[in-house]
Amino acid sequence: MAEAPSWFGEVERAAWDRFRAEIPWLTEADRVLVEVASTLRARLATDPAMSVNAIAQLRMCLSAMGATPADRSRVDIPQNDDDPLTCYFN
């Protein structure tokens, strides 16, 4: 997935980067969903009184991205084949 949108602030950009690290199977096709999730995550980090509805929306985004344990079990996670010995031992 590409870099965060240029209109993101510092907190939203940090949330975007965390999602890129935590959910590596996301692609450019998931961009709008990650924008929404990053905005909500940034809001959660800066607003201790974030509404229950907004938290529920963030949870729904996480589920759609395969970022919860139950949803992750249904994601086909690409394997990192950087190790040249993988072809001999797997």
Short mmCIF file of C-alpha atoms in Angstrom, two decimals:
data_model
loop_
_atom_site.label_atom_id
_atom_site.label_comp_id
_atom_site.label_asym_id
_atom_site.label_seq_id
_atom_site.Cartn_x
_atom_site.Cartn_y
_atom_site.Cartn_z
CA MET A 1 0.00 0.00 0.00
CA ALA A 2 1.26 3.47 -0.86
CA GLU A 3 2.01 6.35 1.45
CA ALA A 4 -0.64 8.08 3.55
CA PRO A 5 -2.77 10.77 1.90
CA SER A 6 -1.18 14.21 1.77
CA TRP A 7 -4.12 15.74 3.64
CA PHE A 8 -3.50 13.57 6.73
CA GLY A 9 -2.15 15.23 9.84
CA GLU A 10 0.67 13.82 11.94
CA VAL A 11 -1.54 11.59 14.12
CA GLU A 12 -3.49 10.18 11.14
CA ARG A 13 -0.22 9.50 9.29
CA ALA A 14 1.13 7.62 12.34
CA ALA A 15 -2.07 5.54 12.44
CA TRP A 16 -1.71 4.81 8.70
CA ASP A 17 1.88 3.67 9.17
CA ARG A 18 0.89 1.42 12.07
CA PHE A 19 -1.79 -0.24 9.94
CA ARG A 20 0.76 -0.79 7.16
CA ALA A 21 3.06 -2.54 9.65
CA GLU A 22 0.36 -4.48 11.49
CA ILE A 23 -1.71 -5.58 8.48
CA PRO A 24 0.77 -6.19 5.66
CA TRP A 25 -1.71 -7.92 3.33
CA LEU A 26 -3.62 -4.68 2.65
CA THR A 27 -3.38 -3.40 -0.92
CA GLU A 28 -4.07 -0.17 -2.75
CA ALA A 29 -7.64 -1.41 -3.25
CA ASP A 30 -8.11 -1.11 0.53
CA ARG A 31 -7.02 2.54 0.57
CA VAL A 32 -10.37 4.16 1.41
CA LEU A 33 -11.01 1.68 4.20
CA VAL A 34 -7.56 2.32 5.68
CA GLU A 35 -8.14 6.08 5.41
CA VAL A 36 -11.34 5.75 7.46
CA ALA A 37 -9.69 3.40 9.96
CA SER A 38 -6.66 5.68 10.30
CA THR A 39 -8.87 8.69 10.93
CA LEU A 40 -10.80 6.79 13.60
CA ARG A 41 -7.62 5.41 15.19
CA ALA A 42 -6.13 8.90 15.34
CA ARG A 43 -9.32 10.17 16.93
CA LEU A 44 -9.20 7.37 19.51
CA ALA A 45 -5.61 8.34 20.35
CA THR A 46 -6.47 12.01 20.84
CA ASP A 47 -10.05 11.97 22.15
CA PRO A 48 -10.57 10.03 25.39
CA ALA A 49 -14.31 10.73 25.09
CA MET A 50 -14.65 9.12 21.67
CA SER A 51 -18.21 7.90 21.18
CA VAL A 52 -19.17 4.26 21.40
CA ASN A 53 -20.50 4.51 17.85
CA ALA A 54 -17.12 5.70 16.54
CA ILE A 55 -15.36 2.88 18.39
CA ALA A 56 -17.83 0.41 16.88
CA GLN A 57 -17.07 1.84 13.43
CA LEU A 58 -13.32 1.37 14.03
CA ARG A 59 -13.96 -2.22 15.08
CA MET A 60 -15.97 -2.78 11.89
CA CYS A 61 -13.07 -1.39 9.83
CA LEU A 62 -10.63 -3.68 11.65
CA SER A 63 -12.87 -6.64 10.94
CA ALA A 64 -13.14 -5.74 7.25
CA MET A 65 -9.34 -5.49 7.04
CA GLY A 66 -8.86 -8.90 8.68
CA ALA A 67 -7.25 -7.33 11.74
CA THR A 68 -9.15 -9.17 14.46
CA PRO A 69 -8.25 -12.73 15.50
CA ALA A 70 -11.49 -14.21 14.14
CA ASP A 71 -11.28 -12.32 10.85
CA ARG A 72 -7.56 -12.93 10.41
CA SER A 73 -8.24 -16.67 10.35
CA ARG A 74 -10.18 -16.12 7.10
CA VAL A 75 -7.48 -14.04 5.39
CA ASP A 76 -5.10 -15.60 2.90
CA ILE A 77 -1.91 -14.00 4.22
CA PRO A 78 0.87 -13.92 1.62
CA GLN A 79 4.02 -15.67 2.76
CA ASN A 80 7.32 -13.81 2.84
CA ASP A 81 9.73 -15.97 0.82
CA ASP A 82 12.88 -13.92 1.35
CA ASP A 83 14.74 -16.98 2.65
CA PRO A 84 16.31 -18.87 -0.28
CA LEU A 85 16.25 -22.10 1.72
CA THR A 86 12.45 -22.06 1.90
CA CYS A 87 12.18 -24.10 -1.30
CA TYR A 88 14.25 -26.89 0.31
CA PHE A 89 12.61 -27.09 3.73
CA ASN A 90 8.90 -26.39 3.11
#
